[in-house]
Amino acid sequence: MPVGKPKIEIDVAHSYDSIVVLDHIKFDVYENEFLCILGPSGCGKTTMANLIAGLLKPSVGTVKLNGELVNPQKHNISYVFQARSCLPWRTVKDNVKIALEIKGISGPVAEEKIANVLQIVGLQEFADYYPNQISGGMKQRVAIARAFCVEGDLLILDEPFGSLDAQTRYVMQMEVLKICEKMKRTVIFITNNIEESVFLADRLIVLSSVPARIIKEINVNFSKPRNVTHPDFLQLRTSISNLSEIAQDAVGGSR
Ligand SMILES: Nc1ncnc2c1ncn2[C@@H]1O[C@H](COP(=O)(O)OP(=O)(O)OP(=O)(O)O)[C@@H](O)[C@H]1O
Ligand SMILES: [Mg+2]
């Protein structure tokens, strides 16, 4: 467990009408930590992401960022939504630029930031392409470049690679690790894929099926990038898949 003052303090429960989706969920996230939330499909992960981003008010409890109630108008939160989010009428470069426009950053400063982040995600040669001219994996890289382009308080990624094939998914996971090494960020990464969570996380929160509650919190201390065939990796992966409450569809992730 990391020490010191948490950056984000989550202590919530949530219902839609009378249906409880999130039971009492309480955990903290620390500065520059890469935290994965792992849970089966439909357990309430996107609901949790929306609560943490301040886009949804919890039925009970609070989300605090730097000690204050989270407020999307005040805090700088980048959110890569589960559905792909590229505007088809804007080029790759202009899709990334949106994040800077919202923050009022323009001119040479903006150009430099965009060039830098496009280079990191390997899209510099595609800057002037439109979304319909690039692959699904490249569109996800655009969304990631946009999220990393502005320095923020928090970066939330909700199953960003869910729709990608296994090979592209692996490339993207490596990409995210590389970006995090170069540009330190506090990241909440949501997935239903055990292998992906063990590959990426500094710390892992495992949720039950709906109504979601935390069934385990795990510090993953292996050095990165991780070898998915290493016995320690495989052992942790198996022990998570053996958690009786993880639904079958959360087990996935063979490469
Ligand atoms: N706005 C809403 N109104 C009513 N019910 C909702 C709403 N949004 C989500 N739900 C319900 O809450 C539950 C959790 O949904 P949520 O999208 O948070 O799950 P998830 O873990 O992100 O699922 P997935 O893995 O498929 O993305 C589901 O049963 C869903 O039908
Ligand atoms: Mg979801």
Short mmCIF file of C-alpha atoms and ligand atoms in Angstrom, two decimals:
data_model
loop_
_atom_site.label_atom_id
_atom_site.label_comp_id
_atom_site.label_asym_id
_atom_site.label_seq_id
_atom_site.Cartn_x
_atom_site.Cartn_y
_atom_site.Cartn_z
CA MET A 1 0.00 0.00 0.00
CA PRO A 2 1.50 3.39 -0.96
CA VAL A 3 2.19 5.78 1.89
CA GLY A 4 1.49 9.51 2.29
CA LYS A 5 -1.53 11.62 1.49
CA PRO A 6 -3.84 10.20 -1.18
CA LYS A 7 -4.55 12.26 -4.28
CA ILE A 8 -8.01 10.82 -4.80
CA GLU A 9 -10.31 9.51 -2.07
CA ILE A 10 -13.28 7.45 -3.22
CA ASP A 11 -15.98 6.48 -0.75
CA VAL A 12 -19.26 5.87 -2.59
CA ALA A 13 -22.33 3.75 -3.19
CA HIS A 14 -24.56 4.13 -6.23
CA SER A 15 -28.04 3.07 -7.34
CA TYR A 16 -29.98 3.76 -10.53
CA ASP A 17 -33.56 4.24 -9.32
CA SER A 18 -33.86 1.46 -6.76
CA ILE A 19 -31.26 -0.86 -8.35
CA VAL A 20 -27.99 -0.94 -6.44
CA VAL A 21 -25.03 -1.02 -8.84
CA LEU A 22 -22.15 -0.10 -6.55
CA ASP A 23 -22.25 -1.38 -3.00
CA HIS A 24 -20.05 0.51 -0.54
CA ILE A 25 -16.77 1.11 -2.43
CA LYS A 26 -13.87 2.79 -0.69
CA PHE A 27 -10.30 3.20 -1.92
CA ASP A 28 -7.63 5.86 -2.43
CA VAL A 29 -5.36 6.63 -5.36
CA TYR A 30 -1.89 8.15 -4.94
CA GLU A 31 0.07 10.66 -7.02
CA ASN A 32 1.64 9.08 -10.15
CA GLU A 33 0.12 5.72 -9.34
CA PHE A 34 -1.18 3.43 -12.10
CA LEU A 35 -4.27 1.90 -10.54
CA CYS A 36 -6.32 -0.73 -12.37
CA ILE A 37 -9.95 -1.45 -11.60
CA LEU A 38 -10.78 -4.98 -12.70
CA GLY A 39 -14.32 -6.32 -12.78
CA PRO A 40 -16.71 -8.41 -14.84
CA SER A 41 -18.87 -6.92 -17.59
CA GLY A 42 -21.83 -4.95 -16.26
CA CYS A 43 -20.54 -4.73 -12.68
CA GLY A 44 -20.52 -0.94 -12.60
CA LYS A 45 -17.06 0.06 -13.84
CA THR A 46 -18.22 2.83 -16.17
CA THR A 47 -20.55 4.05 -13.42
CA MET A 48 -17.50 4.21 -11.16
CA ALA A 49 -15.47 6.07 -13.81
CA ASN A 50 -18.27 8.62 -14.21
CA LEU A 51 -18.46 9.11 -10.44
CA ILE A 52 -14.69 9.58 -10.16
CA ALA A 53 -14.71 12.07 -13.07
CA GLY A 54 -17.49 14.02 -11.35
CA LEU A 55 -19.89 13.45 -14.27
CA LEU A 56 -22.30 11.54 -12.03
CA LYS A 57 -23.19 12.30 -8.44
CA PRO A 58 -23.00 9.28 -6.12
CA SER A 59 -26.22 8.24 -4.36
CA VAL A 60 -24.18 8.04 -1.17
CA GLY A 61 -20.71 9.33 -0.29
CA THR A 62 -18.08 11.44 -1.99
CA VAL A 63 -15.16 11.52 -4.38
CA LYS A 64 -12.38 13.90 -3.36
CA LEU A 65 -9.47 15.10 -5.45
CA ASN A 66 -6.63 16.87 -3.61
CA GLY A 67 -8.90 17.00 -0.56
CA GLU A 68 -11.81 18.75 -2.34
CA LEU A 69 -15.03 17.37 -3.79
CA VAL A 70 -14.30 16.44 -7.40
CA ASN A 71 -15.47 19.06 -9.85
CA PRO A 72 -14.95 18.57 -13.60
CA GLN A 73 -15.07 22.33 -14.13
CA LYS A 74 -12.29 22.94 -11.68
CA HIS A 75 -10.10 19.84 -11.84
CA ASN A 76 -8.17 18.76 -14.91
CA ILE A 77 -9.43 15.27 -15.59
CA SER A 78 -8.74 13.49 -18.88
CA TYR A 79 -11.19 10.72 -19.62
CA VAL A 80 -10.83 8.19 -22.43
CA PHE A 81 -14.39 6.90 -22.83
CA GLN A 82 -15.25 3.27 -23.44
CA ALA A 83 -16.75 4.09 -26.83
CA ARG A 84 -14.20 5.36 -29.31
CA SER A 85 -14.04 9.09 -29.35
CA CYS A 86 -12.62 10.59 -32.53
CA LEU A 87 -14.44 13.37 -34.32
CA PRO A 88 -14.68 12.15 -37.94
CA TRP A 89 -14.52 15.62 -39.46
CA ARG A 90 -11.23 16.53 -37.79
CA THR A 91 -7.77 15.22 -38.69
CA VAL A 92 -5.65 13.20 -36.24
CA LYS A 93 -3.80 16.35 -35.26
CA ASP A 94 -6.99 18.36 -34.79
CA ASN A 95 -8.56 15.55 -32.77
CA VAL A 96 -5.66 15.82 -30.33
CA LYS A 97 -5.85 19.62 -30.41
CA ILE A 98 -9.35 19.55 -28.86
CA ALA A 99 -7.89 18.90 -25.42
CA LEU A 100 -5.72 22.01 -25.72
CA GLU A 101 -8.48 24.18 -27.17
CA ILE A 102 -10.63 23.38 -24.13
CA LYS A 103 -7.80 24.61 -21.90
CA GLY A 104 -7.28 27.74 -24.02
CA ILE A 105 -3.81 26.65 -25.18
CA SER A 106 -3.01 27.61 -28.78
CA GLY A 107 -0.21 28.78 -31.09
CA PRO A 108 3.34 27.42 -31.04
CA VAL A 109 2.96 26.00 -27.51
CA ALA A 110 0.01 23.89 -28.66
CA GLU A 111 1.79 22.84 -31.87
CA GLU A 112 4.81 21.67 -29.90
CA LYS A 113 2.72 19.68 -27.41
CA ILE A 114 0.79 18.00 -30.22
CA ALA A 115 3.94 17.14 -32.17
CA ASN A 116 5.51 15.69 -29.03
CA VAL A 117 2.57 13.51 -28.06
CA LEU A 118 1.94 12.33 -31.65
CA GLN A 119 5.55 11.26 -31.82
CA ILE A 120 5.25 9.34 -28.55
CA VAL A 121 2.22 7.38 -29.83
CA GLY A 122 3.82 6.91 -33.27
CA LEU A 123 1.26 8.92 -35.25
CA GLN A 124 3.38 11.85 -36.39
CA GLU A 125 3.19 10.72 -40.01
CA PHE A 126 -0.58 10.47 -39.81
CA ALA A 127 -1.19 13.93 -38.34
CA ASP A 128 -3.19 15.06 -41.38
CA TYR A 129 -5.20 11.86 -41.84
CA TYR A 130 -8.90 11.66 -41.01
CA PRO A 131 -10.28 8.97 -38.63
CA ASN A 132 -11.80 6.98 -41.53
CA GLN A 133 -8.30 6.68 -43.03
CA ILE A 134 -6.71 5.01 -39.97
CA SER A 135 -7.22 1.69 -38.14
CA GLY A 136 -9.14 1.06 -34.90
CA GLY A 137 -5.90 0.78 -32.93
CA MET A 138 -4.69 4.08 -34.36
CA LYS A 139 -7.96 5.78 -33.36
CA GLN A 140 -7.41 4.57 -29.82
CA ARG A 141 -3.90 6.04 -29.97
CA VAL A 142 -5.44 9.37 -30.99
CA ALA A 143 -7.72 9.23 -27.92
CA ILE A 144 -4.74 8.39 -25.73
CA ALA A 145 -2.60 11.13 -27.26
CA ARG A 146 -5.42 13.61 -26.54
CA ALA A 147 -5.67 12.42 -22.94
CA PHE A 148 -1.91 12.70 -22.34
CA CYS A 149 -1.56 16.00 -24.18
CA VAL A 150 -2.64 18.17 -21.26
CA GLU A 151 -1.07 17.87 -17.86
CA GLY A 152 -3.95 16.95 -15.64
CA ASP A 153 -4.84 15.99 -12.09
CA LEU A 154 -6.03 12.60 -13.22
CA LEU A 155 -6.31 10.38 -16.27
CA ILE A 156 -9.19 7.87 -16.45
CA LEU A 157 -9.18 5.19 -19.16
CA ASP A 158 -12.36 3.10 -19.36
CA GLU A 159 -11.63 -0.19 -21.17
CA PRO A 160 -9.70 1.69 -23.84
CA PHE A 161 -8.54 -1.44 -25.65
CA GLY A 162 -11.66 -3.57 -25.29
CA SER A 163 -12.48 -3.56 -28.98
CA LEU A 164 -8.97 -4.28 -30.25
CA ASP A 165 -7.53 -7.59 -31.40
CA ALA A 166 -5.03 -9.29 -29.05
CA GLN A 167 -1.93 -8.20 -30.96
CA THR A 168 -2.93 -4.53 -31.25
CA ARG A 169 -4.03 -4.58 -27.64
CA TYR A 170 -0.56 -5.71 -26.56
CA VAL A 171 1.10 -3.00 -28.65
CA MET A 172 -1.21 -0.41 -27.07
CA GLN A 173 -0.51 -1.65 -23.55
CA MET A 174 3.23 -1.25 -24.20
CA GLU A 175 2.51 2.19 -25.64
CA VAL A 176 0.69 3.30 -22.48
CA LEU A 177 3.53 2.04 -20.29
CA LYS A 178 6.05 3.96 -22.39
CA ILE A 179 4.00 7.15 -22.25
CA CYS A 180 3.60 6.84 -18.48
CA GLU A 181 7.35 6.45 -18.13
CA LYS A 182 7.94 9.63 -20.14
CA MET A 183 5.03 11.70 -18.83
CA LYS A 184 4.22 10.93 -15.21
CA ARG A 185 0.48 10.77 -14.59
CA THR A 186 -1.97 9.52 -12.00
CA VAL A 187 -3.93 6.90 -13.92
CA ILE A 188 -7.11 4.94 -13.23
CA PHE A 189 -7.33 2.21 -15.88
CA ILE A 190 -10.53 0.19 -16.07
CA THR A 191 -10.61 -3.28 -17.60
CA ASN A 192 -12.39 -6.63 -17.48
CA ASN A 193 -9.21 -8.41 -18.59
CA ILE A 194 -7.14 -10.01 -15.82
CA GLU A 195 -3.94 -10.30 -17.83
CA GLU A 196 -4.12 -6.67 -18.92
CA SER A 197 -4.60 -5.53 -15.32
CA VAL A 198 -1.63 -7.56 -14.03
CA PHE A 199 0.49 -6.33 -16.94
CA LEU A 200 -0.18 -2.64 -16.26
CA ALA A 201 -1.10 -2.03 -12.63
CA ASP A 202 0.98 -0.74 -9.75
CA ARG A 203 -2.07 -1.60 -7.68
CA LEU A 204 -5.17 -3.51 -8.56
CA ILE A 205 -8.72 -3.24 -7.22
CA VAL A 206 -10.80 -6.33 -8.00
CA LEU A 207 -14.57 -5.87 -8.07
CA SER A 208 -17.31 -8.46 -7.71
CA SER A 209 -20.23 -8.78 -10.10
CA VAL A 210 -23.11 -6.34 -9.66
CA PRO A 211 -23.77 -4.90 -7.08
CA ALA A 212 -20.02 -4.32 -7.15
CA ARG A 213 -17.91 -4.38 -4.05
CA ILE A 214 -14.15 -4.69 -3.63
CA ILE A 215 -13.19 -8.34 -3.27
CA LYS A 216 -9.44 -7.81 -3.29
CA GLU A 217 -6.81 -5.10 -3.43
CA ILE A 218 -3.41 -6.21 -4.74
CA ASN A 219 -0.05 -4.42 -4.94
CA VAL A 220 1.71 -5.63 -8.08
CA ASN A 221 5.40 -5.22 -7.38
CA PHE A 222 6.95 -6.84 -10.46
CA SER A 223 9.16 -4.50 -12.50
CA LYS A 224 7.81 -3.19 -15.83
CA PRO A 225 7.55 -4.10 -18.64
CA ARG A 226 6.32 -7.43 -17.31
CA ASN A 227 6.91 -10.82 -18.80
CA VAL A 228 3.48 -12.46 -19.18
CA THR A 229 5.05 -15.91 -19.20
CA HIS A 230 7.04 -15.42 -15.98
CA PRO A 231 5.92 -17.89 -13.28
CA ASP A 232 5.18 -15.06 -10.78
CA PHE A 233 3.03 -13.31 -13.38
CA LEU A 234 1.15 -16.50 -14.21
CA GLN A 235 0.66 -17.31 -10.55
CA LEU A 236 -0.87 -13.92 -9.79
CA ARG A 237 -3.05 -14.13 -12.90
CA THR A 238 -4.31 -17.56 -11.84
CA SER A 239 -4.93 -16.50 -8.25
CA ILE A 240 -7.09 -13.62 -9.49
CA SER A 241 -9.04 -15.84 -11.88
CA ASN A 242 -9.60 -18.22 -8.98
CA LEU A 243 -11.33 -15.55 -6.96
CA SER A 244 -14.69 -17.24 -6.87
CA GLU A 245 -16.69 -14.10 -7.50
CA ILE A 246 -14.99 -13.07 -10.74
CA ALA A 247 -17.33 -13.93 -13.57
CA GLN A 248 -15.99 -16.05 -16.40
CA ASP A 249 -15.99 -13.20 -18.86
CA ALA A 250 -13.48 -11.31 -16.74
CA VAL A 251 -10.91 -14.04 -17.13
CA GLY A 252 -10.05 -13.35 -20.80
CA GLY A 253 -6.75 -12.14 -22.11
CA SER A 254 -4.78 -14.89 -23.71
CA ARG A 255 -2.28 -13.68 -26.26
N1 LIG B 1 -27.90 5.64 -16.73
C1 LIG B 1 -28.28 4.42 -16.27
N2 LIG B 1 -29.54 4.21 -15.83
C2 LIG B 1 -29.91 3.00 -15.36
N3 LIG B 1 -29.09 1.94 -15.27
C3 LIG B 1 -27.83 2.08 -15.70
C4 LIG B 1 -27.35 3.34 -16.21
N4 LIG B 1 -26.04 3.20 -16.56
C5 LIG B 1 -25.72 1.92 -16.26
N5 LIG B 1 -26.80 1.26 -15.75
C6 LIG B 1 -26.79 -0.15 -15.28
O1 LIG B 1 -25.82 -0.28 -14.27
C7 LIG B 1 -25.11 -1.50 -14.40
C8 LIG B 1 -23.62 -1.22 -14.52
O2 LIG B 1 -23.38 -0.53 -15.74
P1 LIG B 1 -21.93 -0.03 -16.14
O3 LIG B 1 -21.99 0.51 -17.51
O4 LIG B 1 -21.42 0.89 -15.08
O5 LIG B 1 -21.13 -1.41 -16.09
P2 LIG B 1 -19.68 -1.77 -16.67
O6 LIG B 1 -18.98 -2.57 -15.63
O7 LIG B 1 -19.00 -0.56 -17.18
O8 LIG B 1 -20.06 -2.73 -17.90
P3 LIG B 1 -19.14 -3.08 -19.19
O9 LIG B 1 -18.02 -3.95 -18.69
O10 LIG B 1 -20.07 -3.85 -20.06
O11 LIG B 1 -18.68 -1.81 -19.78
C9 LIG B 1 -25.72 -2.22 -15.59
O12 LIG B 1 -26.67 -3.14 -15.11
C10 LIG B 1 -26.37 -1.11 -16.37
O13 LIG B 1 -27.50 -1.58 -17.07
MG MG B 2 -18.26 -0.01 -19.02
#
